[in-house]
Short mmCIF file of C-alpha atoms in Angstrom, two decimals:
data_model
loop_
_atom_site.label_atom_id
_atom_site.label_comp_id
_atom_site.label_asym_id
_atom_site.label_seq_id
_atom_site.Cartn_x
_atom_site.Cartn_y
_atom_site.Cartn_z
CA UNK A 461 -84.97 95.68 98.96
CA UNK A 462 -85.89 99.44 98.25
CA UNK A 463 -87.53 99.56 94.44
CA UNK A 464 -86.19 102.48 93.01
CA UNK A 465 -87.42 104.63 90.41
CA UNK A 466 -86.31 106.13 86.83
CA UNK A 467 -85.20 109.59 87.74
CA UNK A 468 -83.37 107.76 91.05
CA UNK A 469 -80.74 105.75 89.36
CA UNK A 470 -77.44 107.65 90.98
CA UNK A 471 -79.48 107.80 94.17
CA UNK A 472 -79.23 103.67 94.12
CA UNK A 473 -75.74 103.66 92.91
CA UNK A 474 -75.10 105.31 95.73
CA UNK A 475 -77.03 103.43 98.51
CA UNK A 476 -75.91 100.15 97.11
CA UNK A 477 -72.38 101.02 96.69
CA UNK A 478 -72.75 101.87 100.72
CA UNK A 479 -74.49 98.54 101.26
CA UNK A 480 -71.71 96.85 99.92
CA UNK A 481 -69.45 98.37 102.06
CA UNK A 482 -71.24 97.68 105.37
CA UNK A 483 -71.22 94.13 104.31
CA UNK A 484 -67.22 94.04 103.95
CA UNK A 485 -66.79 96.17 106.84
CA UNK A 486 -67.15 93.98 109.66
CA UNK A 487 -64.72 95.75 112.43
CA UNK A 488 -62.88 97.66 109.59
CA UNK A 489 -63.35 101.28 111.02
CA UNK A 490 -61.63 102.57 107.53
CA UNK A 491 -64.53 100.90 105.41
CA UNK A 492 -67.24 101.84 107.31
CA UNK A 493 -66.26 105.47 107.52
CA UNK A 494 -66.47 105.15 103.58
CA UNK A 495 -69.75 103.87 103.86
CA UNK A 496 -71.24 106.76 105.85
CA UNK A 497 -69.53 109.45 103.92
CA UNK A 498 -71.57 107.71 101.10
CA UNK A 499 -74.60 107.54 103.26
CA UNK A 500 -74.48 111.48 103.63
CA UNK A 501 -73.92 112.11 99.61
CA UNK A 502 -76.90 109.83 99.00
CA UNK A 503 -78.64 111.71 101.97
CA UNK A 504 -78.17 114.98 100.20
CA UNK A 505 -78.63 113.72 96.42
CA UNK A 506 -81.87 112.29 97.52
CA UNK A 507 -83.04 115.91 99.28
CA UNK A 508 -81.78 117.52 95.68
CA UNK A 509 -84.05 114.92 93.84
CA UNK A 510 -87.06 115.33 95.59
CA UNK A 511 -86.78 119.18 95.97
CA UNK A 512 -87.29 119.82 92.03
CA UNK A 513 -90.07 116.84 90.65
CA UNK A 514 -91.36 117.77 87.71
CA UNK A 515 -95.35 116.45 87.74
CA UNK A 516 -94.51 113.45 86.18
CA UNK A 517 -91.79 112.37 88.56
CA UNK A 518 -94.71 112.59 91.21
CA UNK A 519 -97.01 110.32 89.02
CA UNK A 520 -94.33 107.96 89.25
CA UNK A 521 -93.89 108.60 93.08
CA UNK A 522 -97.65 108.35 93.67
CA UNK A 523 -97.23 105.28 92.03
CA UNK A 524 -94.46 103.69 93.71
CA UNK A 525 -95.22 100.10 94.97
CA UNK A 526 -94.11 100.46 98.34
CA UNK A 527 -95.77 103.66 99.14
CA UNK A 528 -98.47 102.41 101.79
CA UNK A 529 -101.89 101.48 100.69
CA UNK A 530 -105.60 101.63 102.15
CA UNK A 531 -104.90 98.56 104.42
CA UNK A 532 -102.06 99.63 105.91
CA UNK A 533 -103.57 102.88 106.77
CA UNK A 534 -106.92 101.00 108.32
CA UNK A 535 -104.21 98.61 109.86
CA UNK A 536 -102.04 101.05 111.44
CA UNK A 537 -104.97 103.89 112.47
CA UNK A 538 -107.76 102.28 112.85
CA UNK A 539 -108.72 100.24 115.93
CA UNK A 540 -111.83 97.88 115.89
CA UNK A 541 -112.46 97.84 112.39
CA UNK A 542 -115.23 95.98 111.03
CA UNK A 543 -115.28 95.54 107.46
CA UNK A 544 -118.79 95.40 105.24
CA UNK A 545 -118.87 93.84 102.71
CA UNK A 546 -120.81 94.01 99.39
CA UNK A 547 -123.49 96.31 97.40
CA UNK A 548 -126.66 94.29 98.62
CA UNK A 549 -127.38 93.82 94.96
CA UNK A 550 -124.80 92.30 92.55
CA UNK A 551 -120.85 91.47 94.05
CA UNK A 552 -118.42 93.09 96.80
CA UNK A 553 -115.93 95.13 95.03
CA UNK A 554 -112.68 94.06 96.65
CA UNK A 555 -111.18 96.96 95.15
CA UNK A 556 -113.19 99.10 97.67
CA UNK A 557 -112.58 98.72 101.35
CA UNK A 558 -114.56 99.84 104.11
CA UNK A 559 -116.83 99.39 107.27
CA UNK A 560 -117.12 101.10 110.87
CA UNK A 561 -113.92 102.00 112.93
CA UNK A 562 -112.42 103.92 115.36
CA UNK A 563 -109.30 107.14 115.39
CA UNK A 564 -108.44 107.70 118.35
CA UNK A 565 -111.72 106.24 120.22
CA UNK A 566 -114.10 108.25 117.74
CA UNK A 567 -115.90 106.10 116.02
CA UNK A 568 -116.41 106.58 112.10
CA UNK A 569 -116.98 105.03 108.78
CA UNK A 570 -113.86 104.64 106.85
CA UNK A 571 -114.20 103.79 102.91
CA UNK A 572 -111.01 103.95 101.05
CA UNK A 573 -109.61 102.05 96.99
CA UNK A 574 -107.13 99.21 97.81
CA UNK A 575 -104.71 98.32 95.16
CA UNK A 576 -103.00 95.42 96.66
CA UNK A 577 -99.70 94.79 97.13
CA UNK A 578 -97.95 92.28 94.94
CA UNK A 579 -99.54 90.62 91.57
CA UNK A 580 -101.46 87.84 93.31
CA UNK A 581 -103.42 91.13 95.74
CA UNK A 582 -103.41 93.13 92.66
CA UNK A 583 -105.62 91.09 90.38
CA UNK A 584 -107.46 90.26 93.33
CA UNK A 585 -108.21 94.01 94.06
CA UNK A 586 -108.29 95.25 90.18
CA UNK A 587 -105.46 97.40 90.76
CA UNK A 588 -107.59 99.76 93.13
CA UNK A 589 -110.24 100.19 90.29
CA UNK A 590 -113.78 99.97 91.25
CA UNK A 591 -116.78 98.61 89.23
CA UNK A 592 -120.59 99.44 89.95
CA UNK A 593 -120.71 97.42 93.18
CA UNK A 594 -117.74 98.73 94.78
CA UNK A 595 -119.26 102.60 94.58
CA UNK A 596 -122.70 101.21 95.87
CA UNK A 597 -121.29 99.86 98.42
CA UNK A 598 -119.54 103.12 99.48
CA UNK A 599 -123.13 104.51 98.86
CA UNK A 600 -124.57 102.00 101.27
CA UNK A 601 -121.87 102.38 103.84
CA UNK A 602 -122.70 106.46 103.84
CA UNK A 603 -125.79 106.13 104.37
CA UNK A 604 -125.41 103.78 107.57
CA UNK A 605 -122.61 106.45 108.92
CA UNK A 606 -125.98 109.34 108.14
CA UNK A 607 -128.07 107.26 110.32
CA UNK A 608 -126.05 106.99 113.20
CA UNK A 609 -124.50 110.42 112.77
CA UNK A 610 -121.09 108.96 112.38
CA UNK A 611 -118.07 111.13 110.75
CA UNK A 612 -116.76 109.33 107.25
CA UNK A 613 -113.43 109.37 106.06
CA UNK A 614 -112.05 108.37 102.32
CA UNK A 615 -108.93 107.43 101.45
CA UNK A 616 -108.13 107.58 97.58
CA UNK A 617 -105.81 105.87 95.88
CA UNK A 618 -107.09 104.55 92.31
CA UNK A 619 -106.21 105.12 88.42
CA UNK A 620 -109.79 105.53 87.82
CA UNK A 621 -112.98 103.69 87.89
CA UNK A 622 -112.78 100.35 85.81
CA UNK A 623 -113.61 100.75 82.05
CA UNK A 624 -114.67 97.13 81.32
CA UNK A 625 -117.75 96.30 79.54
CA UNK A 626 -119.37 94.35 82.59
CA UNK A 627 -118.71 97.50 84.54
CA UNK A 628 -120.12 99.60 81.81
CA UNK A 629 -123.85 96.93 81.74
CA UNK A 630 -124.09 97.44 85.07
CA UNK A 631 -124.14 101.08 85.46
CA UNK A 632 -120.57 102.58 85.80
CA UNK A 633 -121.61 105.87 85.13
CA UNK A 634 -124.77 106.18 86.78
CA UNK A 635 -122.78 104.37 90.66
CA UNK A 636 -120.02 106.90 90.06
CA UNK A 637 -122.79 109.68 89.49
CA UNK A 638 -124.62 108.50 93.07
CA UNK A 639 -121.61 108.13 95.00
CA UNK A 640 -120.84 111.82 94.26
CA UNK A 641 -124.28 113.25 95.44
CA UNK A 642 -124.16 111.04 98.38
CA UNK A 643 -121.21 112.36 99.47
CA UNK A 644 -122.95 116.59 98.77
CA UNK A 645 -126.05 114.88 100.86
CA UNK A 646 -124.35 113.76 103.86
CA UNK A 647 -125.10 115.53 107.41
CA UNK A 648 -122.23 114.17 108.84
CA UNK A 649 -118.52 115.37 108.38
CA UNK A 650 -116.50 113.73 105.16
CA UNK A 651 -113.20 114.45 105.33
CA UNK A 652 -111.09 112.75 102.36
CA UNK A 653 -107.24 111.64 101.52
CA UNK A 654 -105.63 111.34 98.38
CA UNK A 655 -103.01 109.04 99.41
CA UNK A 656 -101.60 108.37 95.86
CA UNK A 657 -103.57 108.35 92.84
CA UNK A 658 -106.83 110.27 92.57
CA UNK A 659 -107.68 109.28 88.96
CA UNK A 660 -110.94 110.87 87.33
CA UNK A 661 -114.34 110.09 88.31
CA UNK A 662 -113.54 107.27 90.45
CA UNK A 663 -111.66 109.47 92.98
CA UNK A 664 -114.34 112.19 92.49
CA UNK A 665 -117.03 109.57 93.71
CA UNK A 666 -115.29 109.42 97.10
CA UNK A 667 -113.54 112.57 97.50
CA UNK A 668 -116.77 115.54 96.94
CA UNK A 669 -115.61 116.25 100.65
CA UNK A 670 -116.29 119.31 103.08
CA UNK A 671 -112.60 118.49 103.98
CA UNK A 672 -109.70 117.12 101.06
CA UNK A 673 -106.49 116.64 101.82
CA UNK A 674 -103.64 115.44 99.50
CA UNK A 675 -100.28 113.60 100.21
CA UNK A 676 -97.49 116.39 99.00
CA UNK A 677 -96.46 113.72 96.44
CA UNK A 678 -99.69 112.56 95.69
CA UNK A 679 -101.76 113.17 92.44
CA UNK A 680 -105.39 114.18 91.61
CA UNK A 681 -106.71 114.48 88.26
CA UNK A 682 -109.47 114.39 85.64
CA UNK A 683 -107.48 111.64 83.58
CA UNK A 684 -103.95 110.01 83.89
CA UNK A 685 -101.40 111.62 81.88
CA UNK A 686 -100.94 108.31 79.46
CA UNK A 687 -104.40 109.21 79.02
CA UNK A 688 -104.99 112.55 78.13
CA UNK A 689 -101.45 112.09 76.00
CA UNK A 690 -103.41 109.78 73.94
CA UNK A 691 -106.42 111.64 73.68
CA UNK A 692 -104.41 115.35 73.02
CA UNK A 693 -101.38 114.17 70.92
CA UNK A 694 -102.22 110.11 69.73
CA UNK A 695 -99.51 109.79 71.86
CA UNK A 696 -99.11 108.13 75.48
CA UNK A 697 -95.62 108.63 74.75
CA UNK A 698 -96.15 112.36 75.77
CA UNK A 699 -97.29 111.93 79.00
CA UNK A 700 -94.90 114.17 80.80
CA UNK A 701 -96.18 117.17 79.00
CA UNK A 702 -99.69 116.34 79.69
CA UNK A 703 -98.92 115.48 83.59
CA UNK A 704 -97.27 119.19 83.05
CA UNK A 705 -100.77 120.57 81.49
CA UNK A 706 -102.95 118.94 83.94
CA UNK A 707 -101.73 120.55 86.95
CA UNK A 708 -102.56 117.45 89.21
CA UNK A 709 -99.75 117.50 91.91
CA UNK A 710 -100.60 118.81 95.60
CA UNK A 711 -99.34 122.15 95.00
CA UNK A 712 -101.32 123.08 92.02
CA UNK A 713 -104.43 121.68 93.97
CA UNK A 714 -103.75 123.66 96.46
CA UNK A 715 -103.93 126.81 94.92
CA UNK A 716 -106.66 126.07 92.21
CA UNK A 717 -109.08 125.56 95.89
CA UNK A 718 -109.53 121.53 94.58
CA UNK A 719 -107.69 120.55 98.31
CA UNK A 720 -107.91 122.12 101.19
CA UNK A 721 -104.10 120.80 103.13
CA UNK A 722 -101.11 119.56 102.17
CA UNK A 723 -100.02 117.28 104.24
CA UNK A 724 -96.00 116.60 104.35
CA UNK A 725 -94.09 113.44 102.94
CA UNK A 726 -90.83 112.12 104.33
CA UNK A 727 -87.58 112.89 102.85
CA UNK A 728 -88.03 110.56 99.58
CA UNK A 729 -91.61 109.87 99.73
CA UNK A 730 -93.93 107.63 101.62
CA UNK A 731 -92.22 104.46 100.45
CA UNK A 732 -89.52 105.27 102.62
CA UNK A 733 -90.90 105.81 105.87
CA UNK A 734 -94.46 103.89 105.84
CA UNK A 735 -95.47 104.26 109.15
CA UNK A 736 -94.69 107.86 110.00
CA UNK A 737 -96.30 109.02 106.82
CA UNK A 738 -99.70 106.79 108.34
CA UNK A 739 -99.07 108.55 111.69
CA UNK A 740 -99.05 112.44 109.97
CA UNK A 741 -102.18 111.22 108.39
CA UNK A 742 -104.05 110.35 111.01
CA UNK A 743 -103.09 113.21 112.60
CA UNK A 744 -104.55 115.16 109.96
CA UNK A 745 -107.32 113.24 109.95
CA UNK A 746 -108.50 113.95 113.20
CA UNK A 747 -107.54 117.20 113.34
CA UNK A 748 -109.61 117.84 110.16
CA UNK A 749 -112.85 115.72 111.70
CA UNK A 750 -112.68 118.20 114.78
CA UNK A 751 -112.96 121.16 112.93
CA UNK A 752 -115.91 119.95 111.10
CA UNK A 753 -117.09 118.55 114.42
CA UNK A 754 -119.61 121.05 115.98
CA UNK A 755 -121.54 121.63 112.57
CA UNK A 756 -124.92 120.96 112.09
CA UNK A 757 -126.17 118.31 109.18
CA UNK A 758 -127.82 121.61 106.95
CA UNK A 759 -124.51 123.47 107.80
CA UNK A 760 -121.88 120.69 106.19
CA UNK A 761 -124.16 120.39 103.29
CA UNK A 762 -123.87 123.87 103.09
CA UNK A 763 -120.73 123.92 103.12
CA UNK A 764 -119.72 121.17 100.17
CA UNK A 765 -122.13 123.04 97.63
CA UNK A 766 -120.56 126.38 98.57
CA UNK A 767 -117.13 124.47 98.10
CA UNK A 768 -117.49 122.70 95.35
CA UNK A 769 -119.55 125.51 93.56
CA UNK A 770 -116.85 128.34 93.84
CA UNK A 771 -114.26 126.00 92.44
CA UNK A 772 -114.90 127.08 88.99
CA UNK A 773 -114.48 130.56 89.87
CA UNK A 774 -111.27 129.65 91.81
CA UNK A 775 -109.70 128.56 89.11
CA UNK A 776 -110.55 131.25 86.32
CA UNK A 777 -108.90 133.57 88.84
CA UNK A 778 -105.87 131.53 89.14
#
């Protein structure tokens, strides 16, 4: 059953009124022409919707249960994956995923933040955010793809990095701070994928790319809008004018410099057609991998300090 959102209530009257009417059809030509002249106002309501989200609508899209997750993408794209497992000094972080792959025959390292799929996954995965161990075990799985001179691709999809006080003992800032100049020391090619959330410094960690790419209804920012609403106002109740302020969604990205391609959702978002949102990733994915392909190590370096350096100066202009 498709879990719909807020700002998609008439969209569901609409669909379910058109279920209902498929189910009394049966051979009643009458009924069922009802039910597809409903099918074609939900159709067009939904293209109307999704044409005019405000930033927060997109949080809540980014969001949305169904949309798919680091598994399914790994699943779906990946053939002969090999997952590794822990940081080789504390725990594995199950809410980092990752080991050595192939796209399309190429083989790669492929890291991504899994938030699990239904409450049972969810716990099990912290809700996709990552403590000490699960960003030294990115750390650990970059440096084996350096070695071997293997591409690495991220996939991001996290609230931000896990504030808990373990987390905190054991070095959350200082893992978040080494996963990010791991990624600017790499000689191989790091392309990344905000897939649905990229919250703070835990999407940073993963995502200091030569290539980043963002879902169109995805979101990347310094802080979630509840967040900076209770930070700014002392009130999470104002998160729509923060998510407003923040200028996280793909588009704004896009022309601040922080992402490099938008890559195209489905008519509704991902949640409504998984698998051909995986497929236009991949796609992008490889495509992205072969431009970076023929570089030398100094020369990507090169070109994520350049990047990430002029970003500043993006933005002022903007």
């Amino acid at each position: 059953m498709t879990q719909y959102l807020d700002f998609e209530k008439q969209l569901a009257d609409l669909e379910g009124k058109a279920e209902e009417l498929r189910a009394m059809a049966e051979s009643d030509s009458d009924v069922m022409e009802q039910a597809r002249a409903l099918d074609a106002k939900a159709k067009t309501r939904l293209a109307q919707i999704y044409k005019a989200l405000t930033p927060w609508q997109k949080c809540q899209v980014a969001r949305h249960p169904e949309r798919p997750h680091c598994r399914d993408y790994i699943a779906e794209l990946f053939t002969e994956f090999t997952p590794l497992a822990g940081d080789r000094n504390f725990a594995d972080d199950h809410a980092v995923m990752g080991g050595l792959a192939r796209l399309d025959g190429r083989p790669l390292v492929v890291i991504g933040h899994e938030k699990g799929h239904d409450t049972k996954t969810r716990l099990e995965h912290n809700f996709g955010m990552a403590r000490p161990e699960g960003y030294r075990k990115a750390i650990r799985l970059m440096d084996l793809a350096d070695r071997f001179g293997l591409p690495v691709v991220t996939l991001i999809d996290t609230p931000g990095a896990y504030p808990g006080k373990g987390a905190e003992e054991r070095g959350q800032s200082e893992a978040i701070a080494r996963s990010t100049q791991k990624c600017l020391q790499l000689g191989v090619p790091l392309v990344s994928v905000v897939i649905g959330e990229g919250g703070s410094g835990g999407a940073v960690a993963f995502a200091t790319a030569n290539r980043v790419a963002m879902l169109e209804h995805a979101v990347y920012s310094v802080i979630s809008p509840e967040g900076c609403a209770s930070i700014l106002w002392k009130d999470s109740d104002k998160m729509r004018e923060a998510a407003e302020a923040l200028r996280l969604t793909a588009q704004d990205l896009r022309k601040l410099g922080v992402i490099d391609r938008i890559i195209p959702e489905p008519l509704g978002g991902a949640q409504r057609d998984p698998r051909g949102t995986i497929r236009d990733v991949g796609a992008e994915i490889g495509a992205l991998i072969d431009d970076l392909a023929d570089k030398a190590p100094e020369a990507l370096r090169r070109d994520r300090r350049e990047k990430y350096v002029a970003l500043g100066q993006k933005g002022l202009a903007a």
